Tab-separated table of C-alpha atoms and ligand atoms in Angstrom:
chain	number	residue	atom	x	y	z
Q	102	MET	CA	-29.210	-13.150	-0.217
Q	103	SER	CA	-28.155	-9.679	0.811
Q	104	ALA	CA	-27.514	-8.937	4.458
Q	105	ILE	CA	-29.910	-6.286	5.701
Q	106	ILE	CA	-28.543	-3.493	7.829
Q	107	THR	CA	-30.603	-0.740	9.380
Q	108	ILE	CA	-29.387	2.695	10.320
Q	109	ASP	CA	-30.515	4.566	13.379
Q	110	PRO	CA	-32.299	7.557	11.811
Q	111	ASN	CA	-31.233	9.878	14.593
Q	112	THR	CA	-27.570	9.039	14.716
Q	113	ALA	CA	-26.855	7.455	11.328
Q	114	THR	CA	-25.168	4.641	13.247
Q	115	VAL	CA	-25.437	1.209	11.742
Q	116	ALA	CA	-27.140	-1.697	13.470
Q	117	THR	CA	-28.185	-5.073	12.231
Q	118	GLN	CA	-31.773	-6.224	12.488
Q	119	ALA	CA	-33.963	-9.179	11.640
Q	120	PRO	CA	-33.966	-9.306	7.854
Q	121	ALA	CA	-37.516	-10.435	7.129
Q	122	ALA	CA	-39.178	-7.039	7.296
Q	123	LYS	CA	-36.765	-5.484	4.822
Q	124	ALA	CA	-36.181	-8.470	2.609
Q	125	GLN	CA	-37.892	-6.824	-0.324
Q	126	ALA	CA	-36.028	-3.538	-0.020
Q	127	LYS	CA	-34.831	-2.223	-3.367
Q	128	ILE	CA	-31.854	-0.544	-1.749
Q	129	PRO	CA	-30.342	-3.038	0.674
Q	130	PRO	CA	-27.334	-1.830	2.657
Q	131	ARG	CA	-24.705	-4.599	2.680
Q	132	ARG	CA	-21.907	-4.669	5.198
Q	133	ILE	CA	-18.757	-6.207	3.728
Q	134	ASP	CA	-15.791	-7.475	5.694
Q	135	PHE	CA	-12.962	-5.764	3.800
Q	136	ASN	CA	-9.299	-6.335	4.562
Q	137	PHE	CA	-7.245	-3.252	3.720
Q	138	SER	CA	-4.107	-4.330	5.583
Q	139	ALA	CA	-0.721	-3.693	3.947
Q	140	GLU	CA	-0.395	-7.460	3.378
Q	141	ASN	CA	-3.607	-7.457	1.354
Q	142	VAL	CA	-3.314	-4.161	-0.557
Q	143	PRO	CA	-0.186	-3.224	-2.515
Q	144	ARG	CA	1.101	0.314	-2.051
Q	145	TYR	CA	0.293	1.266	-5.656
Q	146	TYR	CA	-2.983	-0.586	-5.840
Q	147	VAL	CA	-4.117	0.697	-9.256
Q	148	GLY	CA	-1.954	-0.881	-11.949
Q	149	ASN	CA	1.172	-0.421	-9.821
Q	150	ASP	CA	0.913	3.224	-10.929
Q	151	PRO	CA	1.538	6.061	-8.425
Q	152	PHE	CA	-0.513	8.609	-10.411
Q	153	LEU	CA	-3.619	6.444	-10.764
Q	154	THR	CA	-3.290	5.200	-7.184
Q	155	THR	CA	-3.075	8.693	-5.742
Q	156	PHE	CA	-6.002	9.846	-7.899
Q	157	VAL	CA	-8.219	7.054	-6.566
Q	158	THR	CA	-6.919	7.691	-3.038
Q	159	ALA	CA	-7.803	11.386	-3.379
Q	160	LEU	CA	-11.330	10.335	-4.405
Q	161	SER	CA	-11.557	8.008	-1.421
Q	162	SER	CA	-10.405	10.777	0.916
Q	163	VAL	CA	-13.583	12.764	0.278
Q	164	PHE	CA	-16.009	9.886	0.821
Q	165	PRO	CA	-16.206	9.567	4.649
Q	166	GLU	CA	-17.096	13.212	5.291
Q	167	GLY	CA	-18.792	13.633	1.902
Q	168	GLU	CA	-21.192	10.732	2.282
Q	169	PHE	CA	-21.982	11.756	5.852
Q	170	PHE	CA	-22.912	15.172	4.387
Q	171	PHE	CA	-25.209	13.413	1.873
Q	172	VAL	CA	-26.903	11.479	4.670
Q	173	GLU	CA	-27.442	14.625	6.722
Q	174	SER	CA	-28.784	16.674	3.842
Q	175	VAL	CA	-31.342	14.018	2.879
Q	176	ARG	CA	-32.266	13.182	6.473
Q	177	HIS	CA	-33.049	16.851	7.076
Q	178	TYR	CA	-36.074	16.436	4.786
Q	179	ARG	CA	-37.100	12.850	5.488
Q	180	ASP	CA	-40.112	13.877	7.592
Q	181	ARG	CA	-41.533	15.699	4.566
Q	182	VAL	CA	-41.490	12.526	2.490
Q	183	THR	CA	-44.881	10.855	2.709
Q	184	ASP	CA	-44.745	8.372	-0.164
Q	185	PRO	CA	-44.044	4.955	1.451
Q	186	ALA	CA	-41.846	3.780	-1.428
Q	187	LEU	CA	-39.669	6.898	-1.293
Q	188	LYS	CA	-39.530	6.678	2.508
Q	189	ALA	CA	-38.161	3.133	2.179
Q	190	ASP	CA	-35.700	4.330	-0.449
Q	191	VAL	CA	-34.488	7.077	1.897
Q	192	SER	CA	-33.831	4.491	4.619
Q	193	GLY	CA	-31.901	2.346	2.141
Q	194	PHE	CA	-29.967	5.379	0.900
Q	195	ILE	CA	-28.967	6.387	4.425
Q	196	GLY	CA	-27.934	2.819	5.214
Q	197	GLN	CA	-25.842	2.387	2.095
Q	198	GLU	CA	-24.117	5.768	2.348
Q	199	ALA	CA	-23.336	5.294	6.052
Q	200	LEU	CA	-21.671	1.955	5.265
Q	201	HIS	CA	-19.762	3.465	2.318
Q	202	SER	CA	-18.529	6.223	4.595
Q	203	MET	CA	-17.314	3.648	7.148
Q	204	ALA	CA	-15.643	1.409	4.539
Q	205	HIS	CA	-13.761	4.305	2.934
Q	206	LYS	CA	-12.731	5.550	6.373
Q	207	ALA	CA	-11.252	2.097	7.036
Q	208	PHE	CA	-9.448	2.211	3.690
Q	209	ASN	CA	-8.237	5.780	4.317
Q	210	ASP	CA	-6.894	4.790	7.734
Q	211	ALA	CA	-4.997	1.893	6.147
Q	212	ALA	CA	-3.622	4.188	3.415
Q	213	THR	CA	-2.502	6.642	6.121
Q	214	VAL	CA	-0.615	3.831	7.836
Q	215	GLN	CA	1.085	3.227	4.474
Q	216	GLY	CA	2.277	6.854	4.568
Q	217	PHE	CA	-0.249	8.611	2.319
Q	218	GLN	CA	-1.537	11.022	5.016
Q	219	VAL	CA	-5.140	10.643	3.907
Q	220	ASP	CA	-6.172	11.617	7.439
Q	221	LYS	CA	-5.139	15.216	6.693
Q	222	LEU	CA	-7.228	15.283	3.493
Q	223	ASP	CA	-10.184	13.786	5.339
Q	224	ARG	CA	-9.817	16.526	7.976
Q	225	ASP	CA	-9.777	19.251	5.299
Q	226	VAL	CA	-12.927	17.878	3.628
Q	227	GLY	CA	-14.612	18.008	7.036
Q	228	ILE	CA	-13.640	21.681	7.440
Q	229	LEU	CA	-14.960	22.524	3.950
Q	230	LEU	CA	-18.266	20.697	4.421
Q	231	ARG	CA	-18.870	22.118	7.886
Q	232	ALA	CA	-18.476	25.579	6.321
Q	233	VAL	CA	-20.992	24.664	3.591
Q	234	LYS	CA	-23.417	23.442	6.262
Q	235	ARG	CA	-22.992	26.562	8.319
Q	236	PHE	CA	-23.333	29.118	5.548
Q	237	SER	CA	-25.824	27.583	3.109
Q	238	PRO	CA	-29.520	26.723	3.427
Q	239	PRO	CA	-30.644	23.066	3.651
Q	240	MET	CA	-32.171	23.185	0.154
Q	241	PHE	CA	-28.793	24.208	-1.292
Q	242	GLN	CA	-27.153	21.321	0.572
Q	243	LEU	CA	-29.731	18.885	-0.777
Q	244	ALA	CA	-29.203	20.225	-4.312
Q	245	ALA	CA	-25.419	19.828	-3.881
Q	246	THR	CA	-25.983	16.262	-2.679
Q	247	ALA	CA	-28.146	15.508	-5.720
Q	248	CYS	CA	-25.408	16.992	-7.954
Q	249	LEU	CA	-22.687	14.877	-6.369
Q	250	GLU	CA	-24.911	11.811	-6.536
Q	251	HIS	CA	-25.169	12.480	-10.270
Q	252	TYR	CA	-21.363	12.468	-10.408
Q	253	THR	CA	-21.101	9.222	-8.509
Q	254	ALA	CA	-23.853	7.560	-10.555
Q	255	VAL	CA	-22.227	8.477	-13.878
Q	256	PHE	CA	-18.720	7.577	-12.681
Q	257	THR	CA	-19.705	4.259	-11.113
Q	258	GLU	CA	-21.818	3.247	-14.113
Q	259	MET	CA	-18.685	3.689	-16.224
Q	260	LEU	CA	-16.641	1.686	-13.720
Q	261	LEU	CA	-19.087	-1.232	-13.899
Q	262	GLN	CA	-18.797	-1.170	-17.699
Q	263	ASN	CA	-15.051	-0.635	-17.996
Q	264	ASP	CA	-13.371	-4.013	-17.488
Q	265	GLU	CA	-10.014	-2.654	-18.598
Q	266	LEU	CA	-10.047	-0.044	-15.813
Q	267	ILE	CA	-11.470	-2.156	-12.999
Q	268	GLU	CA	-9.014	-4.967	-13.745
Q	269	ARG	CA	-6.182	-2.529	-12.966
Q	270	PHE	CA	-7.362	-2.354	-9.336
Q	271	SER	CA	-5.845	-4.837	-6.896
Q	272	PRO	CA	-8.452	-7.406	-5.767
Q	273	GLU	CA	-9.616	-5.936	-2.434
Q	274	ILE	CA	-9.798	-2.385	-3.793
Q	275	ARG	CA	-11.675	-3.725	-6.818
Q	276	ASN	CA	-14.121	-5.328	-4.368
Q	277	LEU	CA	-14.526	-2.002	-2.574
Q	278	TYR	CA	-15.264	-0.042	-5.728
Q	279	LEU	CA	-17.514	-2.675	-7.317
Q	280	TRP	CA	-19.626	-2.910	-4.138
Q	281	HIS	CA	-19.777	0.875	-3.884
Q	282	SER	CA	-20.565	1.237	-7.599
Q	283	VAL	CA	-23.481	-1.194	-7.515
Q	284	GLU	CA	-25.020	0.520	-4.507
Q	285	GLU	CA	-24.543	4.007	-5.966
Q	286	ASN	CA	-26.575	2.906	-8.967
Q	287	GLU	CA	-29.205	1.236	-6.779
Q	288	HIS	CA	-29.859	4.493	-4.926
Q	289	LYS	CA	-29.035	7.058	-7.622
Q	290	ASN	CA	-32.622	8.408	-7.772
Q	291	VAL	CA	-33.103	8.991	-4.059
Q	292	ALA	CA	-31.530	12.396	-3.355
Q	293	PHE	CA	-32.991	13.679	-6.633
Q	294	ASP	CA	-36.480	12.383	-5.792
Q	295	VAL	CA	-36.371	13.865	-2.296
Q	296	TYR	CA	-35.220	17.168	-3.790
Q	297	GLN	CA	-38.151	17.171	-6.227
Q	298	THR	CA	-40.602	16.057	-3.539
Q	299	VAL	CA	-39.737	18.907	-1.202
Q	300	GLY	CA	-40.060	21.503	-3.948
Q	301	GLY	CA	-36.484	21.908	-5.202
Q	302	SER	CA	-36.413	23.888	-8.425
Q	303	TYR	CA	-34.733	23.171	-11.748
Q	304	LEU	CA	-32.948	26.514	-11.602
Q	305	LEU	CA	-31.334	25.776	-8.253
Q	306	ARG	CA	-30.222	22.223	-9.105
Q	307	ALA	CA	-28.761	23.331	-12.452
Q	308	SER	CA	-26.995	26.343	-10.987
Q	309	VAL	CA	-25.626	24.469	-7.950
Q	310	MET	CA	-23.903	22.022	-10.301
Q	311	ILE	CA	-21.592	24.801	-11.500
Q	312	PRO	CA	-19.912	25.686	-8.151
Q	313	THR	CA	-20.018	21.992	-7.209
Q	314	THR	CA	-17.961	21.153	-10.300
Q	315	LEU	CA	-15.687	24.174	-9.869
Q	316	ILE	CA	-14.898	23.081	-6.317
Q	317	PHE	CA	-14.869	19.282	-6.712
Q	318	PHE	CA	-12.193	18.815	-9.372
Q	319	PRO	CA	-9.702	21.378	-8.046
Q	320	VAL	CA	-10.059	19.829	-4.578
Q	321	ILE	CA	-9.413	16.321	-5.925
Q	322	LEU	CA	-6.429	17.469	-7.981
Q	323	TRP	CA	-5.030	19.507	-5.071
Q	324	PHE	CA	-5.390	16.492	-2.792
Q	325	GLN	CA	-3.738	14.270	-5.367
Q	326	ALA	CA	-0.840	16.729	-5.723
Q	327	ARG	CA	-0.346	16.579	-1.940
Q	328	LEU	CA	-0.342	12.772	-2.031
Q	329	LEU	CA	2.131	12.727	-4.934
Q	330	ALA	CA	4.378	15.275	-3.213
Q	331	LYS	CA	4.392	13.284	0.026
Q	332	ASP	CA	5.254	10.191	-2.001
Q	333	GLY	CA	8.097	11.974	-3.835
Q	334	GLN	CA	6.295	11.530	-7.172
Q	335	LEU	CA	5.079	15.056	-7.914
Q	336	LEU	CA	7.952	15.835	-10.275
Q	337	ASN	CA	7.699	12.552	-12.139
Q	338	VAL	CA	6.357	14.569	-15.064
Q	339	ARG	CA	6.240	11.850	-17.684
Q	340	GLN	CA	4.329	9.437	-15.455
Q	341	ASN	CA	1.944	12.152	-14.256
Q	342	LEU	CA	1.185	13.485	-17.739
Q	343	LYS	CA	0.463	9.954	-18.934
Q	344	GLY	CA	-1.886	9.362	-15.985
Q	345	PHE	CA	-3.556	12.761	-16.412
Q	346	ASN	CA	-4.125	12.024	-20.079
Q	347	TYR	CA	-5.622	8.615	-19.221
Q	348	ILE	CA	-8.173	10.287	-16.942
Q	349	PHE	CA	-8.786	13.720	-18.458
Q	350	GLY	CA	-7.388	13.534	-21.992
Q	351	TYR	CA	-9.298	13.113	-25.245
Q	352	LYS	CA	-11.368	9.911	-24.783
Q	353	GLY	CA	-10.008	9.737	-21.217
Q	354	VAL	CA	-11.889	7.958	-18.455
Q	355	PHE	CA	-13.533	11.149	-17.164
Q	356	SER	CA	-13.708	13.057	-20.435
Q	357	SER	CA	-15.849	10.309	-21.942
Q	358	LEU	CA	-18.436	10.969	-19.213
Q	359	LEU	CA	-19.052	14.553	-20.330
Q	360	PRO	CA	-22.278	13.904	-22.318
Q	361	LYS	CA	-23.888	12.083	-19.385
Q	362	TYR	CA	-22.702	14.765	-16.974
Q	363	LEU	CA	-24.277	17.449	-19.187
Q	364	ASP	CA	-27.644	15.634	-19.161
Q	365	TRP	CA	-28.046	17.121	-15.684
Q	366	PHE	CA	-28.781	20.495	-17.249
Q	367	LYS	CA	-31.821	19.235	-19.173
Q	368	PRO	CA	-34.943	20.574	-17.443
Q	369	ASN	CA	-36.716	17.192	-17.628
Q	370	PHE	CA	-33.692	15.125	-16.570
Q	371	HIS	CA	-34.142	12.280	-14.099
Q	372	PRO	CA	-31.309	9.918	-13.017
Q	373	SER	CA	-33.364	6.914	-14.176
Q	374	HIS	CA	-32.991	8.174	-17.763
Q	375	HIS	CA	-29.563	6.545	-17.617
Q	376	ASP	CA	-30.908	2.996	-17.654
Q	377	THR	CA	-28.653	0.774	-15.563
Q	378	ASP	CA	-31.155	-1.982	-14.691
Q	379	ALA	CA	-29.506	-4.713	-16.784
Q	380	LEU	CA	-26.012	-3.658	-15.718
Q	381	LEU	CA	-27.081	-3.737	-12.084
Q	382	ALA	CA	-28.730	-7.140	-12.365
Q	383	THR	CA	-25.531	-8.562	-13.841
Q	384	TRP	CA	-23.302	-7.148	-11.117
Q	385	GLN	CA	-25.697	-7.902	-8.255
Q	386	GLU	CA	-25.513	-11.561	-9.271
Q	387	LYS	CA	-21.732	-11.495	-9.847
Q	388	LEU	CA	-21.050	-9.902	-6.460
Q	389	PHE	CA	-23.865	-10.937	-4.142
Q	390	GLY	CA	-25.507	-13.939	-5.816
Q	391	GLU	CA	-25.214	-17.524	-4.611
Q	392	ASN	CA	-21.653	-17.793	-5.887
Q	393	GLY	CA	-20.958	-14.071	-5.846
Q	394	ALA	CA	-17.452	-12.722	-5.398
Q	395	LEU	CA	-18.453	-10.888	-2.204
Q	396	THR	CA	-21.082	-13.256	-0.845
Q	397	SER	CA	-18.695	-14.896	1.610
Q	398	LYS	CA	-17.470	-11.465	2.793
Q	399	MET	CA	-20.944	-10.175	3.641
Q	400	VAL	CA	-21.468	-9.770	7.367
Q	401	LYS	CA	-24.650	-11.551	8.382
Q	402	PRO	CA	-27.023	-9.523	10.538
Q	403	LYS	CA	-27.558	-10.651	14.121
Q	404	SER	CA	-31.182	-11.354	14.907
Q	405	LYS	CA	-32.721	-9.311	17.668
Q	406	LYS	CA	-34.177	-11.229	20.593
Q	407	ALA	CA	-37.782	-10.362	21.341
X	134	FE2	FE1	-21.739	6.071	-1.545
X	135	FE2	FE1	-24.619	7.803	-3.233
């Protein structure tokens, strides 16, 4: 059974609580005891490939600050959500994203110790997002969160389906991304539903996707270039072109996601239109079932004394 974690709604800090009340939650935050030490994670943890490793590390560098931004932008509107089911989903969303943020921070810290300087990227994401928070209205921030949640849902759905790719990850990093991918698909509707509930328009959500995309990919590629340069791999042209082609080339990992990405621009789009129920059920059992790969790594909640 999944461990149930609750998040303090005022601070987004994580605390464990008695599981009974939330046992039926559709979106259960699960705390996993990851080990990202250098003994447990090889330096080039994706297929022993510096390009793919630095690409995934660049993605991870945006998660701690990015997911905290998601939490804040949804929490800003939580008092305007009256539907009990959506309220419960918002609590689950906040719990899952807060734990993702913490897990990726732990990974990023370990990668920094290995010499990747992810701490500097993490700092720069914080500067960017604080500027967005300062100079844009809350509805824009919520729309941007819904856009980025669409990205993560589409990307993680692919990851759960792409055995060839996920098998390239070293075991503990595979655990990290499988756990994260399942939970992203469990809560993929939440930011969108809150956005719709509080009156977000189609025009805004469609138009916000354009600057979000124009900022997201250059930032990731810039971050990756910095990681490659620091690692002395930036001028390894043959290796980098091969890796770039694997991700962005014709039938590449990301290029193949284009049709699902473009679904966002349909006026009647809803994240549930990408049906992942069967995929989720399979992976929930594989990871968190009785003999699940992560079941023994799940941190059990401490019961509160009355
Ligand atoms: Fe997440
Ligand atoms: Fe998410």
